[in-house]
XYZ file of C-alpha atoms in Angstrom:
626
model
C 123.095 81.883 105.947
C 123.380 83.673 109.024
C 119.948 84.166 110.929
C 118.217 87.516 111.630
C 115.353 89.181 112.746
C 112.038 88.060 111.485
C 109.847 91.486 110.498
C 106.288 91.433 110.771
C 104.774 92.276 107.967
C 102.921 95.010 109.287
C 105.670 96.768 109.924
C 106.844 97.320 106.907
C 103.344 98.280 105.160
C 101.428 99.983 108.372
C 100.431 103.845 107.145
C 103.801 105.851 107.930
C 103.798 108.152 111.222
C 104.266 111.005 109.240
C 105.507 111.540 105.724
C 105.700 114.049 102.823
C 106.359 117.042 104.861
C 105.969 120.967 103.587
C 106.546 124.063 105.182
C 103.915 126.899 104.145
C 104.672 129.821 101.975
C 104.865 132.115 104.946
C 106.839 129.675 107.018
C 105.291 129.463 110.008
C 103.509 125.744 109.652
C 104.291 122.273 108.415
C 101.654 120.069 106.530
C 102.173 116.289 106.409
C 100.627 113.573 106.077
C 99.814 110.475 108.696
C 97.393 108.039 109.597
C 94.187 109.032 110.835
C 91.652 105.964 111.185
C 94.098 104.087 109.258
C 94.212 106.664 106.319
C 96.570 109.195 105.228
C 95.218 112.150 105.704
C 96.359 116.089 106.236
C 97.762 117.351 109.698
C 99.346 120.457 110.084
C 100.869 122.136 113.226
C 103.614 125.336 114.128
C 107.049 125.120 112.854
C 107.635 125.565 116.296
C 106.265 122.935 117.669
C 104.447 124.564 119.826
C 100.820 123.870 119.405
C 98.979 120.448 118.862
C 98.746 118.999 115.564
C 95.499 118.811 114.745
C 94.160 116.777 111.118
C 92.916 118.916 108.596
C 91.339 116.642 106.243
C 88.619 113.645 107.351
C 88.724 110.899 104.864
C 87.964 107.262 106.717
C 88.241 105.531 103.226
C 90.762 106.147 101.255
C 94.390 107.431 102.175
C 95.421 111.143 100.864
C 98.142 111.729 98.732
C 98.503 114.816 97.239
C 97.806 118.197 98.908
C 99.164 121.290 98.200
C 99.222 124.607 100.100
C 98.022 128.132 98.508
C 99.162 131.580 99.072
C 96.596 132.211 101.315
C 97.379 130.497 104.491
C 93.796 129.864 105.127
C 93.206 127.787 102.290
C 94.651 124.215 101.748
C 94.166 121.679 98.496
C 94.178 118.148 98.111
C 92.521 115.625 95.316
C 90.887 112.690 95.771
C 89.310 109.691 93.951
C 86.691 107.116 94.815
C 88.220 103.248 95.432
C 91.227 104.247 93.241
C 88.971 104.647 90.286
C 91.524 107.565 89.214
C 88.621 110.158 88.716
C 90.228 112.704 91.286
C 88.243 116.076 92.056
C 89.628 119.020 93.883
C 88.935 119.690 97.592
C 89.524 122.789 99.341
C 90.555 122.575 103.246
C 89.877 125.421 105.374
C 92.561 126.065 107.697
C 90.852 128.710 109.907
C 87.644 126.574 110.514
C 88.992 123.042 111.532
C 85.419 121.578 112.260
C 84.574 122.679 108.415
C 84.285 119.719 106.145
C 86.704 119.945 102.893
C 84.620 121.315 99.975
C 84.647 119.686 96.234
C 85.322 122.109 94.271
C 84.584 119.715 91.337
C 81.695 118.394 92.350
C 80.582 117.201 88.508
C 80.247 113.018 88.661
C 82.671 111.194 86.602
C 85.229 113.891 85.637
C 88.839 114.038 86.257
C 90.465 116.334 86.518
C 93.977 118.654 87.373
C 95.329 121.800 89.087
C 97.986 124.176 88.582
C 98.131 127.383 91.472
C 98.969 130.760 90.057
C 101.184 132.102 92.042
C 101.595 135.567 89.947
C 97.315 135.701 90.355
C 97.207 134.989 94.371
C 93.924 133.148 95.159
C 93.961 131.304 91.835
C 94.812 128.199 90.057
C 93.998 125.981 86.359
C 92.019 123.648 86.431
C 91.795 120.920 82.944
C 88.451 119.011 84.122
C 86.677 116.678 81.321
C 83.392 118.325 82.724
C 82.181 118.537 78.773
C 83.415 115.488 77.725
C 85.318 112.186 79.069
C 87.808 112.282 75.846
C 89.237 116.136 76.545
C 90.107 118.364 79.470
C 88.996 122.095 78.778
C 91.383 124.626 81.264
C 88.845 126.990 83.553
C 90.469 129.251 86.355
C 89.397 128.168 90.020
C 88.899 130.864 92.560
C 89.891 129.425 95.250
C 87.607 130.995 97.957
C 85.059 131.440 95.866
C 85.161 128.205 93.948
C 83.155 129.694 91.057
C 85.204 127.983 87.871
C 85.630 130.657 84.692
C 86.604 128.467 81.317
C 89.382 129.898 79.811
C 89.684 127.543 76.766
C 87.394 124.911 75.310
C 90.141 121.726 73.940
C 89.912 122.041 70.417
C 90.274 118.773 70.409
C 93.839 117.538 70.468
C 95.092 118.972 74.062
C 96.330 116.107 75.978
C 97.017 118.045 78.671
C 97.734 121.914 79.749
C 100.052 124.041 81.856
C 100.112 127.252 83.163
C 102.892 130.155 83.718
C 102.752 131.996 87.059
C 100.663 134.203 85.926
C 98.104 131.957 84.079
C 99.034 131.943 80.506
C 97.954 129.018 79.268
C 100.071 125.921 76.803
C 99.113 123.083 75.798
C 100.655 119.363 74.672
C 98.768 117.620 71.800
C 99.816 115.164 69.475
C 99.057 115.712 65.662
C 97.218 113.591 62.913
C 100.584 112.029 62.459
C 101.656 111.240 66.093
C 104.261 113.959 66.408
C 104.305 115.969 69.838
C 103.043 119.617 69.380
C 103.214 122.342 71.858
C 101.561 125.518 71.890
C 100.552 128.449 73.306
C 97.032 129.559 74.153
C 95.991 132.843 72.488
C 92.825 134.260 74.444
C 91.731 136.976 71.770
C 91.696 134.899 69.094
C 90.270 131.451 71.337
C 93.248 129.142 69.506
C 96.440 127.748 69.901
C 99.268 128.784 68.108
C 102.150 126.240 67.475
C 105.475 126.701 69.325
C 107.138 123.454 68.440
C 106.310 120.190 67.144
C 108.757 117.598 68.094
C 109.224 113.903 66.611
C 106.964 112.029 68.924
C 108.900 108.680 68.343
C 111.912 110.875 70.369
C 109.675 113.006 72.586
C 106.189 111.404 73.858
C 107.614 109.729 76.372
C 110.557 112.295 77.939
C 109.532 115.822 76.783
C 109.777 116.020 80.085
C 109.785 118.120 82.568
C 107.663 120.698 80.726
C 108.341 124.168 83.031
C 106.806 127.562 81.921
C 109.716 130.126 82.882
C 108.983 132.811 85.220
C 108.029 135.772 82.866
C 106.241 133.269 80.733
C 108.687 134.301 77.416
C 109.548 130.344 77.702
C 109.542 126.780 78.432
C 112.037 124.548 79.766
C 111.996 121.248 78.503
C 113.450 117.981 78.548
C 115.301 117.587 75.416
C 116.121 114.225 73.593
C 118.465 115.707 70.758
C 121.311 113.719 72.182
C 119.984 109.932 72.405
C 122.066 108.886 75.307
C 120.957 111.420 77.409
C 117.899 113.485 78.512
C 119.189 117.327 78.939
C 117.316 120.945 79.704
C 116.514 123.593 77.416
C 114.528 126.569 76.562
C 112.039 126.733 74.281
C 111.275 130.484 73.272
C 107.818 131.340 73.323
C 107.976 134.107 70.554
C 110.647 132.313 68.192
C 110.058 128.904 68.827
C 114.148 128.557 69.307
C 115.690 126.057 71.140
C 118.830 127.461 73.653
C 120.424 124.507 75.896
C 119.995 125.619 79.795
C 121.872 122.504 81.294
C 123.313 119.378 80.795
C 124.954 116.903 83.349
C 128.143 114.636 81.052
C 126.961 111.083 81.872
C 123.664 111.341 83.274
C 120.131 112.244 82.461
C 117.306 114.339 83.874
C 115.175 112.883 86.468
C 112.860 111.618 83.756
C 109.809 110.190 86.222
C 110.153 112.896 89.138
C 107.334 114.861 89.953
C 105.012 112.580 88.385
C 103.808 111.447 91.998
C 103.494 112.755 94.898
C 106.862 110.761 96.376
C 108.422 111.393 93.457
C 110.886 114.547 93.959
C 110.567 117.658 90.825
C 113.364 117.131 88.415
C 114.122 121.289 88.686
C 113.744 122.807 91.609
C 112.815 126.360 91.439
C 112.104 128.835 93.957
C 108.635 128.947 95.856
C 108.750 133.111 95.528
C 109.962 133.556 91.977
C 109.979 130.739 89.931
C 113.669 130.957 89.256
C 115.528 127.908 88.051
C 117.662 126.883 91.303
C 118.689 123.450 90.576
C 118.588 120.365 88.009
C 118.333 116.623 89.134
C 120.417 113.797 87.774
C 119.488 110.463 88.063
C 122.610 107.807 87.489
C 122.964 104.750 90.258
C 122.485 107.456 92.748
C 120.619 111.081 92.502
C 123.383 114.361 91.533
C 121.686 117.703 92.524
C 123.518 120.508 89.925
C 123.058 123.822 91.474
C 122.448 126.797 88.980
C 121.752 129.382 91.583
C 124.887 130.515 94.187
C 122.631 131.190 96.878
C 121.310 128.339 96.507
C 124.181 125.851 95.939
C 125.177 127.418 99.915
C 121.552 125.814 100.837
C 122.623 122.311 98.970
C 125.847 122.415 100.824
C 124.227 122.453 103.989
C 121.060 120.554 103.039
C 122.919 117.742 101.951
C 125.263 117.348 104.972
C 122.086 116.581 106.785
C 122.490 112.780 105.493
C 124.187 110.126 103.145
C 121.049 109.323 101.528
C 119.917 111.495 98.830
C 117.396 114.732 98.541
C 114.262 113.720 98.427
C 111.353 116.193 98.514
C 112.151 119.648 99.260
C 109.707 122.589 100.097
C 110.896 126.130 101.480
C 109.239 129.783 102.515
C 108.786 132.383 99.887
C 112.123 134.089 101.695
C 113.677 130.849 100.978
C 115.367 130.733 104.501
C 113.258 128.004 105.792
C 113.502 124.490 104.707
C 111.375 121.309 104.980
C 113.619 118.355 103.229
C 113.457 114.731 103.292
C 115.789 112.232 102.389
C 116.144 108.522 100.064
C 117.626 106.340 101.513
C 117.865 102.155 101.108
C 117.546 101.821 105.239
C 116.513 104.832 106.380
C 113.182 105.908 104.462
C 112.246 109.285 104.290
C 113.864 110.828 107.318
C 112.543 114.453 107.103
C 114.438 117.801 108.338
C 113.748 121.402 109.353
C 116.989 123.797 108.175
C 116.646 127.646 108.983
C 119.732 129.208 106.310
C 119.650 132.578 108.270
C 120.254 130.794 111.810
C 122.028 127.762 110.635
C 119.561 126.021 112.801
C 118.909 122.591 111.516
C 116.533 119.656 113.134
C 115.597 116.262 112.740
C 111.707 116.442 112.341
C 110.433 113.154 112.214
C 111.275 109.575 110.668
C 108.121 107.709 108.900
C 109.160 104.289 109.739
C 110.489 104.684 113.413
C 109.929 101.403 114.777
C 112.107 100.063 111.592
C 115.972 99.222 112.890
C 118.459 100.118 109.985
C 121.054 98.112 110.883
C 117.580 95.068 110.572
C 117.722 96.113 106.983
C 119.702 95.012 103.408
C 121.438 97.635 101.531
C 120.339 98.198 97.764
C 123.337 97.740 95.796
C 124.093 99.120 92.277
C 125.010 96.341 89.855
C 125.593 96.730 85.563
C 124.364 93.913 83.976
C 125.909 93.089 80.024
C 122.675 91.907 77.685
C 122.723 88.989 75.175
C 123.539 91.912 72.205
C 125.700 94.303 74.620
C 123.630 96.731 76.183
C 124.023 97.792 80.154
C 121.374 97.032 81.980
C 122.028 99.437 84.857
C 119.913 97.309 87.560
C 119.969 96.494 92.015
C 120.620 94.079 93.801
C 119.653 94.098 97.524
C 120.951 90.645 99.162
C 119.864 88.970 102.257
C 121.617 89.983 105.658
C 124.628 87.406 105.872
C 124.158 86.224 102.714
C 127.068 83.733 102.231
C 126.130 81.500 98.794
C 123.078 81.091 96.303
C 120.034 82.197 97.653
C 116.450 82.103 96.490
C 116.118 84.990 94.057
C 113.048 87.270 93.429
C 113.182 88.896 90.111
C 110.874 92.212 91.009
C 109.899 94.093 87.570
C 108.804 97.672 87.548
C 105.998 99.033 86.013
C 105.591 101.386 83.006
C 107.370 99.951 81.236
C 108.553 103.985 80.621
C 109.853 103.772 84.180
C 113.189 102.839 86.287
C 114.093 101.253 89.095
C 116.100 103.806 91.480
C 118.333 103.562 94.942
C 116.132 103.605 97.612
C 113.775 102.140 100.451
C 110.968 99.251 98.602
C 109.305 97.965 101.623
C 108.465 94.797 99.555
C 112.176 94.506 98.947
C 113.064 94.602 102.466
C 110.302 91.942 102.643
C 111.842 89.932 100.561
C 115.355 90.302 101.760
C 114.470 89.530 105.034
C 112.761 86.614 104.365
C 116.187 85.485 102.758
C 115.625 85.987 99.174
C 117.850 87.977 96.881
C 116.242 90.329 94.799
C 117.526 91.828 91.705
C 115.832 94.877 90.139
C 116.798 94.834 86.317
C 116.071 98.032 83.737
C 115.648 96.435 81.035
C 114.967 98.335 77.456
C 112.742 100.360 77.670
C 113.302 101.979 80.754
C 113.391 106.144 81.131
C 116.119 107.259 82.104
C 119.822 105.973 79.918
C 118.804 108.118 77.001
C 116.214 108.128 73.826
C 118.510 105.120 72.284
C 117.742 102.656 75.415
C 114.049 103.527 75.471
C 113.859 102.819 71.749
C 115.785 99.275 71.698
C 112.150 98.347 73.066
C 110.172 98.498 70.382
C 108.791 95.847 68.927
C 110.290 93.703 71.964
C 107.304 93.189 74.006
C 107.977 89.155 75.600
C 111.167 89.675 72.859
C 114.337 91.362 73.553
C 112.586 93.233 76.915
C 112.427 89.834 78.285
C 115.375 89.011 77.136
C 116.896 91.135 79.273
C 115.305 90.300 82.501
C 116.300 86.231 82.022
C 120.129 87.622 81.276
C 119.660 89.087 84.649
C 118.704 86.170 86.405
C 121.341 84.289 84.371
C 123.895 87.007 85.698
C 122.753 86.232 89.273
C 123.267 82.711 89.346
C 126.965 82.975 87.243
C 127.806 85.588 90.227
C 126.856 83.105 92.785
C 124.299 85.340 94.529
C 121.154 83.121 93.217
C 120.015 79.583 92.698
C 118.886 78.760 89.884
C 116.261 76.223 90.859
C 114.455 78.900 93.157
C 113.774 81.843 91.547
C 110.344 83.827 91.138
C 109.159 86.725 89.049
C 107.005 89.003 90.922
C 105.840 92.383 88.937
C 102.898 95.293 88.892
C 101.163 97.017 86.110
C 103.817 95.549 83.118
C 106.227 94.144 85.507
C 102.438 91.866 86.275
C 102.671 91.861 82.321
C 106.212 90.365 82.445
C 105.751 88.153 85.392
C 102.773 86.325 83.164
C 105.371 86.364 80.071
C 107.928 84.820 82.295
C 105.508 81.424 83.062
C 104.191 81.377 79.587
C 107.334 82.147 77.422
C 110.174 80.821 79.991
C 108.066 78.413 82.274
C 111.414 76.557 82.914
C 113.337 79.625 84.570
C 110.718 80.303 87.449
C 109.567 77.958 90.453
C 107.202 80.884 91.082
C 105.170 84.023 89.835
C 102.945 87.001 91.027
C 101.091 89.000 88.876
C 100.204 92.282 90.303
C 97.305 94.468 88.299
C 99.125 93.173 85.183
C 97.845 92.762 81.403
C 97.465 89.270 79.980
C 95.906 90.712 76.313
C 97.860 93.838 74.981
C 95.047 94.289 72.452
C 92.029 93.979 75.326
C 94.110 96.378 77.331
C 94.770 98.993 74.905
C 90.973 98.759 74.209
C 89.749 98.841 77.580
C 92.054 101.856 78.835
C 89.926 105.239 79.945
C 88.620 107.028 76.600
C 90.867 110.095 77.729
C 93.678 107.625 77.071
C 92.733 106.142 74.078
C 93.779 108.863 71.763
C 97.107 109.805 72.815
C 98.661 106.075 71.958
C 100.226 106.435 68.682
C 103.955 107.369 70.741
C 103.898 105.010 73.256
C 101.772 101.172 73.539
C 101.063 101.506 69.254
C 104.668 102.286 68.410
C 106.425 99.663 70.826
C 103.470 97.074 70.255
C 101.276 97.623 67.613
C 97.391 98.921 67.143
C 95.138 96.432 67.793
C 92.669 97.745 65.240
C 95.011 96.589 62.537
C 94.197 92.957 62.111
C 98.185 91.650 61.409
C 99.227 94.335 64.456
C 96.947 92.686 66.644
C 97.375 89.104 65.597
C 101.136 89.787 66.411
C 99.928 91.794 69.768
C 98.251 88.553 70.308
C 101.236 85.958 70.179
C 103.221 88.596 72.449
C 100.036 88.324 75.505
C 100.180 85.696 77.782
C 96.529 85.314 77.583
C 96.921 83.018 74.591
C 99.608 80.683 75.680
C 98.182 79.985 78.822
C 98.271 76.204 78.244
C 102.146 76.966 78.504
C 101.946 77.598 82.469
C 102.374 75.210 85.144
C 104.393 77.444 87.442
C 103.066 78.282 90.796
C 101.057 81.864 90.726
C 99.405 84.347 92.384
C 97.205 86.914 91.002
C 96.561 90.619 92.836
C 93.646 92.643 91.093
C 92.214 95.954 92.019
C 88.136 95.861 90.902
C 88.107 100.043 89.942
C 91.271 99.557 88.186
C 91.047 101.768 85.354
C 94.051 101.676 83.342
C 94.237 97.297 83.655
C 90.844 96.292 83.951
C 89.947 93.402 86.036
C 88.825 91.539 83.321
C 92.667 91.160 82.588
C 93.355 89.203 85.501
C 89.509 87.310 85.118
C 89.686 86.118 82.123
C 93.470 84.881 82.641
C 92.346 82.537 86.025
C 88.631 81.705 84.252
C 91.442 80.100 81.390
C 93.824 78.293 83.864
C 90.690 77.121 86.165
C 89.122 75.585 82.985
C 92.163 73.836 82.357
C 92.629 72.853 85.895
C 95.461 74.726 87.363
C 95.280 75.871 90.520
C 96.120 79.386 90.676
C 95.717 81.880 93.780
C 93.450 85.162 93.044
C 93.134 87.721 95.245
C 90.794 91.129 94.310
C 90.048 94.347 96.251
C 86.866 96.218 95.691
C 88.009 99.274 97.017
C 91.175 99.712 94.952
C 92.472 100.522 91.707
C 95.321 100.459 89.769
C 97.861 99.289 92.965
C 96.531 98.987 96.770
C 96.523 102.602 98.691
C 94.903 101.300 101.660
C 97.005 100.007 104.711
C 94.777 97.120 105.540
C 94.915 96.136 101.691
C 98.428 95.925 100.953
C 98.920 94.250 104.347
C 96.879 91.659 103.207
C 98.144 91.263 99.886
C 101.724 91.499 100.870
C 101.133 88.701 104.281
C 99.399 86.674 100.717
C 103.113 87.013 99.321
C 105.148 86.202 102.332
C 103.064 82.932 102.351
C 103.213 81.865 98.638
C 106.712 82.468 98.287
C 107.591 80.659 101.245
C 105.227 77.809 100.353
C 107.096 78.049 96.728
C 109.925 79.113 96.732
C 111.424 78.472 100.679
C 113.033 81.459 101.652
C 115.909 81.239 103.771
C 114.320 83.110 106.717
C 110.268 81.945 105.876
């Protein structure tokens, strides 16, 4: 295997120099985000460039990821939680006043809570805030430079979550007595809901999604799941209830996690003055943007022909002139744009990763796997630089499971890749994105047929000649953690090395131990694909699926990563999984944070944890390049 350069580490995981870039409403400044004391926090500065860019937030502990601009230009939002504990309040910034501190505007200890701005009712947004009570979110209206909170609707108890038109009519999405997905619409005068749709929630929890209110508020548009092998748009009619199809793409679904982060680009993209629908995303191997508007589509033209990688996040003026885009890409992560439509005038902005050579890194490739009973398991494989024969692989699982692996830049699989390992990125059943069908084939498969699939995928690698066989690790978060522990207790033989990363050993401790806002709103997703553990034959079988009780099974090499304010996999999921091996005697590696939750945030954190991977696989598994 041809040599190359050795990156640190650091490079890879230091804060970015600037990343997820918007341009305000009125188009005359750009927010981002960058490190300040080694946190992500706010800076803004003149489209122009023309005056310093100062930092508008001042949080020393924990990075900043989601901020938002309002209509009034002096007012910025952002949330935040404490050590990743997921309880997130509302700050307001005050752009005219940089010495002011930010301001909670939910200042109530141990809520959580969400915000939706209103842009038909300038100066406002929604708020859902579990302020009453840590099972439901009630909806209030913020002022936001006031902050004085008015309670529109108390949760009758059922709204899992609600949404706003521009103008702040208010729907929610509950799930009935019988599990089945209900949305409705809030009716002020009489303080109820009234029922729009209710939706099979074994074919909706867990894709009804994106959930849109339309710009005059008459309707929704949804993700739809009527064909299986394919996630489309449609509009639900508010007064009817009647379903019209708005947009399909022939092979390919909607975006089905986007939006759900921060990083994560919206599925529609709308415009920032009217609401209008502008344009649908596709996920396949690659992104497909669909324009619906013309004007727009002349914007996509030239948006695209910035770069080969694909749109990332996009933000524009209310005149929808002026641009701020970024772009995924395998090697060139998040390079970020300014485009002017009226001038033509176009400019590279700034690149997060600058120090990072492109050409240094490994291209993601797309790769279709066949399963044991003849599914595609649409799935990437990013190789080592000069790869020439079998090389050590790393089998990396993603989380969710109701998630997918994408095309893209993973700094832990350019890690990996240059440390000479192959790494193959498998969606197994269960993952969101290949229609209802695939998501479905999962149930009931937890350390079955789901596993299944990832050990074809390693056996794929090896019959291909890009692996060998003898060297290959499992290394996962949140249920890839989950799958990496099922891999060294149900296939001990395949792996020569394992990381669990925040991952669940006991399905039935897990479900118990999630956050009581959780707890209720199971039935469609962890009950239906594994069971309810308060049925004693559900959770005996719940049982002989978690690693947890086979742990006399594992004598493969493995590392455990555990955030101590992780609230969805509580820490006692990783304890009582290395108390069990240490009693028997196996030496297993256990790393925990104090300050973090579920996954590191902070720089200096995954720095460490990742250096504690570079290490263990090279001590286990011998990369190439170690």
């Amino acid at each position: 295997m041809a040599t190359h350069a050795h990156l640190p580490v650091e490079d890879l995981f230091a804060p970015p120099v600037r990343t997820l870039a918007t341009i305000s409403p009125d188009g005359t400044r750009i927010a981002y985000l960058a490190p300040w004391k080694n946190r992500l926090n706010v800076w803004v500065e003149d489209v122009d460039g023309g005056t310093e860019p100062r930092c508008v937030t001042a949080d020393a502990t924990r990075s900043v990821i989601n901020y938002q601009w309002t209509d009034d230009p002096r007012w910025m939002l952002y949330t935040q939680d404490s050590g990743g504990d997921e309880n997130w309040h509302i700050y307001r910034v005050d752009l005219d006043d940089p010495a002011a501190p930010a301001v909670d505007l939910t200042p109530f200890p141990g809520i959580r809570t969400y915000f939706e701005l209103l842009p038909g009712r300038p100066g406002k947004a929604m708020v859902g805030m579990t302020k009453r009570t840590p099972l439901l979110a009630d909806a209030y209206e913020l002022d936001i430079a006031s902050g004085e909170l008015t309670l529109l609707a108390e949760n009758p108890g059922k709204v899992a979550g609600w949404f706003a038109s521009r103008n702040g009519d208010l729907f929610g999405y509950s799930l009935t007595t019988d599990g089945d997905v209900e949305l409705s619409t809030w009716e002020p005068d009489q303080q109820a809901l009234r029922t729009l749709a209710v939706y099979d929630g074994a074919d909706y929890t867990l894709s009804i999604w994106p959930m849109v209110v339309t710009p005059d508020g008459k309707g929704l548009w949804l993700g739809s799941n009527r064909n299986p092998d394919r996630t489309t748009l449609v509009r639900l009619d508010v007064a009817t209830g009647e379903e019209t199809d708005v947009h399909h793409h022939p092979n390919f679904s909607i975006d089905p996690m986007g939006g759900v982060a921060p990083v994560l680009p919206q599925p529609l993209i709308l415009s920032q003055r009217t609401g209008e629908l502008l344009a649908v995303r596709y996920l396949g191997e690659r992104q497909v943007i669909q324009p619906l508007d013309p004007d727009f589509a002349d914007v996509l033209e030239n948006l695209e022909a910035l770069s080969d990688g694909d749109l990332g996040k996009i933000s524009s003026d209310d005149t929808g002139n002026r641009w701020v885009v970024s772009f995924i890409h395998d090697r060139e992560p998040g390079v970020t744009y300014y485009y002017d439509h009226a001038s033509g005038e176009s400019r590279e902005l700034f690149r997060p990763l600058p120090h990072l050579d492109p050409e240094a890194l490994a291209p993601m490739k797309p790769v279709t796997i066949r399963s044991r009973d003849g599914l595609d398991l649409h799935s990437y494989l990013t190789l080592p630089l000069g790869a020439t024969g079998p090389a050590p692989l790393v089998l990396l699982v993603h989380g969710g499971p109701w998630f997918r692996d994408s095309w893209g830049f993973q700094p832990d699989v350019q890690l990996l890749a240059n440390r000479g390992y192959a790494v193959l990125q498998v969606n197994f059943r269960g993952s969101t994105g290949y229609g209802q069908g695939f998501v479905k084939a999962a149930i009931g498969e937890f350390a079955g047929k789901m596993h299944d699939d990832l050990i074809d995928g390693v056996n794929w690698a090896v019959e291909q000649g890009y692996a060998d066989r003898d060297r290959v690790a499992i290394f996962g978060g949140s249920y890839g953690g989950y799958a990496a522990l099922v891999g060294v207790t149900f296939t001990p033989d395949v792996f020569a090395a394992a990381i669990d990363y925040v991952g669940i050993s006991s399905l039935a401790n897990f479900m118990r131990t999630l956050p009581e806002i959780a707890r209720p709103h199971l039935a469609n997703n962890w009950h239906l694909f594994v069971g309810d553990p308060n049925d004693p034959q559900q959770e005996a079988d719940m049982l002989a699926r978690s690693p947890i009780t086979r742990v006399d099974q594992i004598r493969t090499p493995l590392l455990v990563v555990q955030g101590a304010n992780d609230s969805r996999v509580v820490q006692a999921e990783s304890d009582n999984l290395v108390e069990a091996l240490r009693d028997r005697g196996v030496d297993v590696e256990y790393m925990v944070k104090e300050d973090e939750g579920h996954g590191f945030l902070n720089p200096d954190n995954v720095i460490d944890m990742y250096r504690a991977v570079d290490r263990f696989l090279a001590e286990h598994l011998g990369g190439g390049n170690a």
